[in-house]
CSV table of C-alpha atoms and ligand atoms in Angstrom, one decimal:
chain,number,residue,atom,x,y,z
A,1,UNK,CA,41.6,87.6,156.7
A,2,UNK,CA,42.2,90.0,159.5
A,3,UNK,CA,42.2,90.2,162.7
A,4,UNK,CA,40.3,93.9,162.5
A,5,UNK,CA,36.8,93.7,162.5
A,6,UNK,CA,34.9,94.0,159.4
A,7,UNK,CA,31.5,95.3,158.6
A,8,UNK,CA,30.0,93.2,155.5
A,9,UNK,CA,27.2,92.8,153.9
A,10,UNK,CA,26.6,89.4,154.6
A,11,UNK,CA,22.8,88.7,154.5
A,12,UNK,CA,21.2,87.5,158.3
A,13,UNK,CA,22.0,83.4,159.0
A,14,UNK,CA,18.6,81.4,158.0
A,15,UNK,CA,17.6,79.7,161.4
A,16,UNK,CA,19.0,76.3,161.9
A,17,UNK,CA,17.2,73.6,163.6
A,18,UNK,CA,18.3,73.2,167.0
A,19,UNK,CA,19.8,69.3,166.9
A,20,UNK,CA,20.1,66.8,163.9
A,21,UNK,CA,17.8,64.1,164.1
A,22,UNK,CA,18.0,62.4,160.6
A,23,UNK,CA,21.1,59.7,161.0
A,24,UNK,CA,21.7,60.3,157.3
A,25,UNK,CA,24.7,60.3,154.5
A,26,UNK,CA,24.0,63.8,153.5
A,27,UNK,CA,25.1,65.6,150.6
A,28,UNK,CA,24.7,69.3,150.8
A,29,UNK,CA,25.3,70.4,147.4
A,30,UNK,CA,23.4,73.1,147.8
A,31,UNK,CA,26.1,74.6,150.5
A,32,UNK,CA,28.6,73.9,148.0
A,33,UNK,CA,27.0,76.3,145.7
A,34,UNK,CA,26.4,78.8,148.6
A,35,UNK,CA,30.3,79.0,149.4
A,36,UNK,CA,30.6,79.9,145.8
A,37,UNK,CA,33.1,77.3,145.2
A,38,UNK,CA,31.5,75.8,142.6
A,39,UNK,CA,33.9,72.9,143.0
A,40,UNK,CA,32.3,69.3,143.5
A,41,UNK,CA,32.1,68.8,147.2
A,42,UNK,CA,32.2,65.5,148.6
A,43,UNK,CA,29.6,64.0,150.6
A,44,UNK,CA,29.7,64.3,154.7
A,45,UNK,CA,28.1,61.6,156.8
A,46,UNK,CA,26.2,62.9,159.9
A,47,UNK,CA,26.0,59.5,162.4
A,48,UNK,CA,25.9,59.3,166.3
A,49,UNK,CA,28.8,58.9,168.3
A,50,UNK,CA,29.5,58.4,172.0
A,51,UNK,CA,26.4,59.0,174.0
A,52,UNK,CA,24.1,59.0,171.2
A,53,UNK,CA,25.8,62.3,170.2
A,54,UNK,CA,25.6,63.7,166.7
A,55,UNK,CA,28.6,63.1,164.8
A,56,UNK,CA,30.1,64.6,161.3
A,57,UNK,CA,32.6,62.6,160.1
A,58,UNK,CA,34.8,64.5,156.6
A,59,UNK,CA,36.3,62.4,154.2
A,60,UNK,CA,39.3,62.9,151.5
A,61,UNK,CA,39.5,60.7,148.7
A,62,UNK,CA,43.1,60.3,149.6
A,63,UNK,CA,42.3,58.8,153.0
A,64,UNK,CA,42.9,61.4,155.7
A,65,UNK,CA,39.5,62.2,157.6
A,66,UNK,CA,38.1,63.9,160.1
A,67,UNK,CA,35.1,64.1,162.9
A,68,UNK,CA,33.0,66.9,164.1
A,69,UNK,CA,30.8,66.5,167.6
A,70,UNK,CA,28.1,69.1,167.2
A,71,UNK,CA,28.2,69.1,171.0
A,72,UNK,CA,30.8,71.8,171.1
A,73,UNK,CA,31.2,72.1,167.6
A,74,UNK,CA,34.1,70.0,168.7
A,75,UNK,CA,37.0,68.4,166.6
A,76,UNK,CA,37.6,65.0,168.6
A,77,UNK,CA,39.5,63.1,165.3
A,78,UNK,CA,42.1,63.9,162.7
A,79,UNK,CA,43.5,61.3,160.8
A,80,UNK,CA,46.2,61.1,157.8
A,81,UNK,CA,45.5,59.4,155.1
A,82,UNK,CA,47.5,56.0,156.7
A,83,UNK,CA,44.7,56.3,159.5
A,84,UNK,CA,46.8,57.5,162.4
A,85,UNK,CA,45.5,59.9,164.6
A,86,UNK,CA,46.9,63.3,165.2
A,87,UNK,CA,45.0,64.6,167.9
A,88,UNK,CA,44.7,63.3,171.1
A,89,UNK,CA,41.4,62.9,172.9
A,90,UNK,CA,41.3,61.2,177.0
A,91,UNK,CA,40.4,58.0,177.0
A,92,UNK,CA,38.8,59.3,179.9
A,93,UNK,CA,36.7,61.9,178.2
A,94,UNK,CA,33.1,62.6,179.2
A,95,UNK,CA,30.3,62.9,176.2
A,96,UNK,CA,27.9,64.2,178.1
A,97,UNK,CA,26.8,68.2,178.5
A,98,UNK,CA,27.7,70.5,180.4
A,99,UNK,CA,31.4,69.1,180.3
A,100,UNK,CA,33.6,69.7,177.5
A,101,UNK,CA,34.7,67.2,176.0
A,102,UNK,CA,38.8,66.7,176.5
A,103,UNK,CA,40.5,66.1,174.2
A,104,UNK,CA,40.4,67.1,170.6
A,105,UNK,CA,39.7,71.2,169.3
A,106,UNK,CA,37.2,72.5,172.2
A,107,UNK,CA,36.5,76.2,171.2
A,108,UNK,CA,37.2,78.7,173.4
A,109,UNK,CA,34.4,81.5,173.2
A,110,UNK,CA,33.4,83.7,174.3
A,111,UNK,CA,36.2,84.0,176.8
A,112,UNK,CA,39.3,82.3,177.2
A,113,UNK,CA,40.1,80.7,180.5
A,114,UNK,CA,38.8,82.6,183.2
A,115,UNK,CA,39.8,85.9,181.9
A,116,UNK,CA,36.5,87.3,182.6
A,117,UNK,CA,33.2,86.8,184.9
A,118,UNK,CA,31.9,83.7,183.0
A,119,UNK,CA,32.9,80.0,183.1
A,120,UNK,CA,36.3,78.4,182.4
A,121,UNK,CA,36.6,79.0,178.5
A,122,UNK,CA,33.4,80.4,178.0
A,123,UNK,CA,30.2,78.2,176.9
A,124,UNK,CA,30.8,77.9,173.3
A,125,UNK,CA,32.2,74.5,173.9
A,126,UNK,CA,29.5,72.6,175.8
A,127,UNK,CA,26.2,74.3,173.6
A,128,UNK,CA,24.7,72.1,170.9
A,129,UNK,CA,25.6,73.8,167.1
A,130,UNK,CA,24.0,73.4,164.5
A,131,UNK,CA,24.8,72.1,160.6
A,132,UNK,CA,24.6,75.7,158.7
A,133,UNK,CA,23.3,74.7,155.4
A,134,UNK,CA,23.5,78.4,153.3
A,135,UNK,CA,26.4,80.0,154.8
A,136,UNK,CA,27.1,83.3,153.5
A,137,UNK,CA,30.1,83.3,150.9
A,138,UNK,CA,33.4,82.8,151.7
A,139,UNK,CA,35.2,86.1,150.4
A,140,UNK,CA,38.5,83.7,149.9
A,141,UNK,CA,38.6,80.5,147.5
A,142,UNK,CA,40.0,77.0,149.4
A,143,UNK,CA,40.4,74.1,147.1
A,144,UNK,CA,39.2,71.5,150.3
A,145,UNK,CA,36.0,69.8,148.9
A,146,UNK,CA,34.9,68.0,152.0
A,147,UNK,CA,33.9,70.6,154.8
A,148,UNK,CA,31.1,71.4,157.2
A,149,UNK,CA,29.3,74.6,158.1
A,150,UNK,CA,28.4,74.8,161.7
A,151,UNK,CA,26.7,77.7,163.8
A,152,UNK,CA,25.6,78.8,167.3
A,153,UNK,CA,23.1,81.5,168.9
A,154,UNK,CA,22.8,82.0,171.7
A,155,UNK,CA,19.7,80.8,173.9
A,156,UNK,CA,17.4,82.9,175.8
A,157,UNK,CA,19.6,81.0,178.8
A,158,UNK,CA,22.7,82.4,177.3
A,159,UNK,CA,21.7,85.9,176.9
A,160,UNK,CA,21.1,86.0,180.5
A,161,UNK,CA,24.8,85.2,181.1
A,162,UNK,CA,26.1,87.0,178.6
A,163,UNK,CA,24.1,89.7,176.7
A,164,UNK,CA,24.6,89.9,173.5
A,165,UNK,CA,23.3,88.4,170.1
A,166,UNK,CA,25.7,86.8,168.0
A,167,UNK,CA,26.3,84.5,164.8
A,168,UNK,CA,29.4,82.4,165.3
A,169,UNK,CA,29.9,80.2,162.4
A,170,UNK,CA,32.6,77.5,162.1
A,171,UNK,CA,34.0,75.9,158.9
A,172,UNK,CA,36.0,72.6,159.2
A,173,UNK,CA,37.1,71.5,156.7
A,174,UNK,CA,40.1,68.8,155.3
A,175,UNK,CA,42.1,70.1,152.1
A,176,UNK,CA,42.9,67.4,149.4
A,177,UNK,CA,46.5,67.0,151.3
A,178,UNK,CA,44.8,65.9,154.7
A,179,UNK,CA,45.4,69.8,156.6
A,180,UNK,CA,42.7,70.3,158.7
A,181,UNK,CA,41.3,74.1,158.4
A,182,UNK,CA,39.2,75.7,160.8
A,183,UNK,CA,37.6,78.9,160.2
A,184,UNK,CA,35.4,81.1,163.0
A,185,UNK,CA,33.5,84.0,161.8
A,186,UNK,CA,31.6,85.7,164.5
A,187,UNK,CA,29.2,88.6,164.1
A,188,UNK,CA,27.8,90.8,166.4
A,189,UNK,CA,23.6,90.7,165.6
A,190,UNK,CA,22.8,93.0,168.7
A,191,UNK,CA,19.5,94.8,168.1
A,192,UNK,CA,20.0,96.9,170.5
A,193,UNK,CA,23.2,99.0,169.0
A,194,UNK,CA,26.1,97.9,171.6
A,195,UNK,CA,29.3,96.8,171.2
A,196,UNK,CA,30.5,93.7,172.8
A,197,UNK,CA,34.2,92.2,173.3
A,198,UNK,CA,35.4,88.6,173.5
A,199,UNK,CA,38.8,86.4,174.0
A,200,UNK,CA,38.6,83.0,171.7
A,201,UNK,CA,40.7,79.7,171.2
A,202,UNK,CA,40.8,76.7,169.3
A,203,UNK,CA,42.3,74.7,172.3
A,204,UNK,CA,44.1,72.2,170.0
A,205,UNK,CA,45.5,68.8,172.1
A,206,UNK,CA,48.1,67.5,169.6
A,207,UNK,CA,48.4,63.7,170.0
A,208,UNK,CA,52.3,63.6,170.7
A,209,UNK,CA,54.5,60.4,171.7
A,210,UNK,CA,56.6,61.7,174.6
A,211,UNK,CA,56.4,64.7,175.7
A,212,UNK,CA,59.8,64.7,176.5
A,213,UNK,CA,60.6,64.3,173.1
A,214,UNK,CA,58.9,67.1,172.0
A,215,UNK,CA,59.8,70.7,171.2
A,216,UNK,CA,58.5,74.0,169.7
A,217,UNK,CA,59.4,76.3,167.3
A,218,UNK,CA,58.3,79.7,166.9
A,219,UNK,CA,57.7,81.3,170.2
A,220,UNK,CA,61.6,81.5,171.5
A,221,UNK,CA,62.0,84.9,172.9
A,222,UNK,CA,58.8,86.2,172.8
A,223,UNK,CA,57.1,87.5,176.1
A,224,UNK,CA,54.2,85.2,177.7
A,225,UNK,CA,52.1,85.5,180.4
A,226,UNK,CA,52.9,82.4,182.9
A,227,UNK,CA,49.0,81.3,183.9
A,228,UNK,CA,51.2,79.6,187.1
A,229,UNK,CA,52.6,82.8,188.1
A,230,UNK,CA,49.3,85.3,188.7
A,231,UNK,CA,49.0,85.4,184.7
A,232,UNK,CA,52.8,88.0,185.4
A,233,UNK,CA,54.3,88.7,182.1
A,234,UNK,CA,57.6,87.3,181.0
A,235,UNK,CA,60.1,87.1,178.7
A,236,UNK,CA,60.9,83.3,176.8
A,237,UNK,CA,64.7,82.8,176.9
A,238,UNK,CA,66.6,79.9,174.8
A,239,UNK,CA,66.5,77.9,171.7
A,240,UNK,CA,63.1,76.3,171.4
A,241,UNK,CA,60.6,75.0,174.0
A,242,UNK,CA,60.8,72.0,175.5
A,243,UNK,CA,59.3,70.0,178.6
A,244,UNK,CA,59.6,68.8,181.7
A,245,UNK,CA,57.6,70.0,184.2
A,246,UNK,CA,53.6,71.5,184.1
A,247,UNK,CA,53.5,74.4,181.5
A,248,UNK,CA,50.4,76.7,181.2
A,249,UNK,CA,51.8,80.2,179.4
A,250,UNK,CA,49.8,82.6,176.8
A,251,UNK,CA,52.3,83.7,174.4
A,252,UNK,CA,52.1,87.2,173.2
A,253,UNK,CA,52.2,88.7,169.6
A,254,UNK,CA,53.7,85.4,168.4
A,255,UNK,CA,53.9,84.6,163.9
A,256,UNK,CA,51.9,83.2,161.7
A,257,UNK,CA,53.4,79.8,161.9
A,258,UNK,CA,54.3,77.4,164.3
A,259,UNK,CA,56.0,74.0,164.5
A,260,UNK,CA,55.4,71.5,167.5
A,261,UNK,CA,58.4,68.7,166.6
A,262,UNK,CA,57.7,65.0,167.3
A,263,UNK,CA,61.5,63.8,168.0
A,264,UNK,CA,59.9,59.7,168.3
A,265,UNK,CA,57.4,60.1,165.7
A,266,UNK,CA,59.4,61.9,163.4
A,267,UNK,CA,56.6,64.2,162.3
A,268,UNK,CA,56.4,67.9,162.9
A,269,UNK,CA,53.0,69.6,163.2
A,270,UNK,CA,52.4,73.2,161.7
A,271,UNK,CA,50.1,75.5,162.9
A,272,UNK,CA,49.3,78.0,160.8
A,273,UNK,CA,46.8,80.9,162.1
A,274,UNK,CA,45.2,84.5,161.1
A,275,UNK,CA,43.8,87.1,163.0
A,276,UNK,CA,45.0,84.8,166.1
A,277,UNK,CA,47.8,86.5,167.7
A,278,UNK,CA,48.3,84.7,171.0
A,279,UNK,CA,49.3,80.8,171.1
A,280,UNK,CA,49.0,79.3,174.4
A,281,UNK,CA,51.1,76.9,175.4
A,282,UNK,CA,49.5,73.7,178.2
A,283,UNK,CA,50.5,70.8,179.7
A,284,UNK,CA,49.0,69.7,183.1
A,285,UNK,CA,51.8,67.4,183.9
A,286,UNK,CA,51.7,64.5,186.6
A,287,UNK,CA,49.8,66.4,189.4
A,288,UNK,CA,46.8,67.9,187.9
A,289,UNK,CA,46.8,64.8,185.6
A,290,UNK,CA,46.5,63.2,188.3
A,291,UNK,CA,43.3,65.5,190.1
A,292,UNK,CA,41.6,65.7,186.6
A,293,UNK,CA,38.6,63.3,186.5
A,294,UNK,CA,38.3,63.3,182.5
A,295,UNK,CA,42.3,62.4,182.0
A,296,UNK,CA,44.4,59.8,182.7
A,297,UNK,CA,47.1,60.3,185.0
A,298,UNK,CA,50.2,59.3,182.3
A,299,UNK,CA,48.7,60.6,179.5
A,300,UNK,CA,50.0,64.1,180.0
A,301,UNK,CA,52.7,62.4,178.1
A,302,UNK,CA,51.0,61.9,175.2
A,303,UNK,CA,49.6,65.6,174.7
A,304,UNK,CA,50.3,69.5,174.1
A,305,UNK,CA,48.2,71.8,173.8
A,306,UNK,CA,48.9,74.7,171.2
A,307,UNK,CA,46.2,76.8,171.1
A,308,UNK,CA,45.6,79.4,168.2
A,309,UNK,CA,44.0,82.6,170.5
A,310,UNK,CA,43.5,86.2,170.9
A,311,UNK,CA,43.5,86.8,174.7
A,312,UNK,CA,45.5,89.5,175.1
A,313,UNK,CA,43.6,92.0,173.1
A,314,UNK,CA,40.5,90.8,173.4
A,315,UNK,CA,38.3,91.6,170.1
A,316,UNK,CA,34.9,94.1,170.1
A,317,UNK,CA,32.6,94.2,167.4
A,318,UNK,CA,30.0,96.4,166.8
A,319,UNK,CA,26.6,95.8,165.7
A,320,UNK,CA,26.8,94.5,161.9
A,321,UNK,CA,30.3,93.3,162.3
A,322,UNK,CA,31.9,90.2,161.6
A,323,UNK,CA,35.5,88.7,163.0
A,324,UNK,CA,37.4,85.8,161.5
A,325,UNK,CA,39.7,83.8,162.8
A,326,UNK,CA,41.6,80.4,161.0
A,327,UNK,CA,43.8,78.2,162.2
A,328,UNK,CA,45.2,75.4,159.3
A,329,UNK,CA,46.9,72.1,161.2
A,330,UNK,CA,49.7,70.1,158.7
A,331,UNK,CA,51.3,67.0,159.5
A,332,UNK,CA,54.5,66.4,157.8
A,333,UNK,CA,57.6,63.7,158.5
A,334,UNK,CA,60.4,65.0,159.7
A,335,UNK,CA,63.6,63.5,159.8
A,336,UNK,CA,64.4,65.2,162.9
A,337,UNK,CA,67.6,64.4,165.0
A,338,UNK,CA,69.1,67.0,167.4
A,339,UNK,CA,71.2,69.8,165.8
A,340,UNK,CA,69.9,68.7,162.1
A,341,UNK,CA,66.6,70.3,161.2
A,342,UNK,CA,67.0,73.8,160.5
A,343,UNK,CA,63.4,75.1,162.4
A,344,UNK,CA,63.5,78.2,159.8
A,345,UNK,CA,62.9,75.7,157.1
A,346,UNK,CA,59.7,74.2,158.8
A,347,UNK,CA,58.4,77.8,159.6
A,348,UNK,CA,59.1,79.2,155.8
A,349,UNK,CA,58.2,76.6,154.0
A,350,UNK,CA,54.8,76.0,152.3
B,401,LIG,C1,44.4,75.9,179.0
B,401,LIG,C2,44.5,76.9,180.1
B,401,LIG,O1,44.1,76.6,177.8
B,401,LIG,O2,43.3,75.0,179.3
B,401,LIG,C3,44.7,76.1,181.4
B,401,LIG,O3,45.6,77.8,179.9
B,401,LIG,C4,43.6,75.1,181.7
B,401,LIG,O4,44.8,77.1,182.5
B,401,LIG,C5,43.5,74.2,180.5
B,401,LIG,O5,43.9,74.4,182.8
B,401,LIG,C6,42.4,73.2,180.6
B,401,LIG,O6,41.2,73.9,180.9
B,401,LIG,P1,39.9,73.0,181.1
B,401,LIG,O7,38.8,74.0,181.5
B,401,LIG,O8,39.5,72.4,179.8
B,401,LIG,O9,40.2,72.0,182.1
């Protein structure tokens, strides 16, 4: 996968319904066979959550699991396979349109933040998607066997915000080891021959014990642009990152891989992304905790947000082409304790 826009020949999506009515254990074998795995896919069950929302909830066989909100098209659970949770979501969260919900893997599209004329973090995350049930193949193999296919298009509503025809379909999916895989493939379906450009995210809120206990790897000396400071560009100095005070940077140009370290927990999270070359870093801290209607005022302690994003260079596709963009979250133990873990083996390693 890359980053550069490709023209393929992927046939036009089949219409989706809007909303999924049937409250159904569904089986899509036949999207199996359309991803060209081949492989034996296991069965996803499509129930209501909060609100009366439709829900997706994945299934390994080795326990870990995962649920999908098509409201947002919105990762609000990911568990390992001893049931704990590994992404935080408020306990004050809203499931109710237009609000996002917080918490979770919100999608950023088709612009990130308010880098641009349209709302905070574009609309992507507080539009109904749909279950896509004959995805065009995937050009790579994965050997995850319980996944959903979702999509959005835009409404006539949308198009009068923001122009432009598009295909925007997102695969979730858990692999046999409990990683949780998101892929974004968005096309550019304009009739009318232009070009349009976009920013994106997948606004991941890693469940975390203490903030204060946690660091990250991977972005040390790299330049960021500090969302606190006029969005001015700076340069990261020292070791690792750690907290203690509100944090909101984009950091530029940053690798493949990054670790977010759980000192209490012993665990270390690794996000692993493609065609994503920005990572922005957030925590609101007491104060906007504090002014946020949706969040608890102490659980800024409990969350960071690493978010797998192009925002910097924001991405144009021409008619007929397609962008992808994956993110893969692991869990692992980590027998952390200060001045022992060498981060170069939690970046290298598989
Ligand atoms: C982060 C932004 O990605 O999202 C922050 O960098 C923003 O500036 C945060 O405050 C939360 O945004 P929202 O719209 O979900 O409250």
């Amino acid at each position: 996968m890359s980053s550069t826009p490709q023209a393929t020949a992927a046939p036009a999506a089949t219409a989706a319904p809007a909303t999924v009515r049937a409250p159904a254990t569904v089986a899509p074998g036949s999207a199996a066979a359309a991803s060209g795995s081949g492989r034996e896919r296991l069965p996803i069950e499509l129930c209501k959550g909060i609100n009366g929302l439709d829900k997706i909830v994945l299934r390994e066989v080795r326990g870990s699991s995962a649920e999908v909100y098509l409201y947002g098209g919105h990762v609000t659970s990911w568990k390992n396979d001893h049931g704990e949770e590994l992404l935080f979501l408020s306990s004050k969260a809203i499931f109710k349109p237009p609000k996002a919900i917080r918490g979770g893997i919100p999608i950023c599209f088709p612009q990130f933040s308010n880098h641009g004329s349209l709302e905070q973090h574009g609309f992507a995350r507080n539009r109904i998607w749909s279950i896509d049930n004959d995805p065009p193949p995937f050009p790579t193999s994965t050997s995850a066997k319980a996944f959903v296919d979702l999509i959005l298009k835009p409404t006539e509503e949308d198009l009068k915000i923001w122009p432009h025809s598009f295909e925007f379909r997102l695969r979730i999916s858990l692999s046999p080891a409990g990683d949780l895989m998101l892929t974004s493939r968005i096309r550019n379906t304009n009739a009318d021959g232009k070009p349009f450009t976009f920013t994106f995210a997948y606004h991941t809120y890693f469940s975390v014990s203490d903030i204060s206990e946690v660091r990250v790897e991977g972005l040390e000396t790299l330049d960021y642009l500090d969302n606190l400071q006029n969005k001015e560009r700076f340069t990261e100095q020292g070791d690792a990152i750690t907290f203690e005070a509100e944090v909101d940077k984009i950091y530029l140009g940053t690798p493949t891989k990054i670790a977010i370290l759980d000192h209490e927990k012993k665990r270390t999270f690794v996000l692993r992304k493609d065609g994503l070359p920005d990572a922005v870093v957030w925590n609101p801290w007491e104060k906007k905790a504090k002014a946020m209607a949706d969040f608890g005022d102490e659980e800024y302690k409990h969350m960071l947000c690493v978010e797998a994003a192009a925002v910097e260079k924001p991405i144009t596709l021409k008619p007929g082409e397609e962008w992808r963009g994956r993110q893969e979250l692991s869990a692992v133990p980590s027998s952390y304790c200060s001045g022992q873990l060498d981060p170069r083996r939690v970046l290298l390693g598989s």
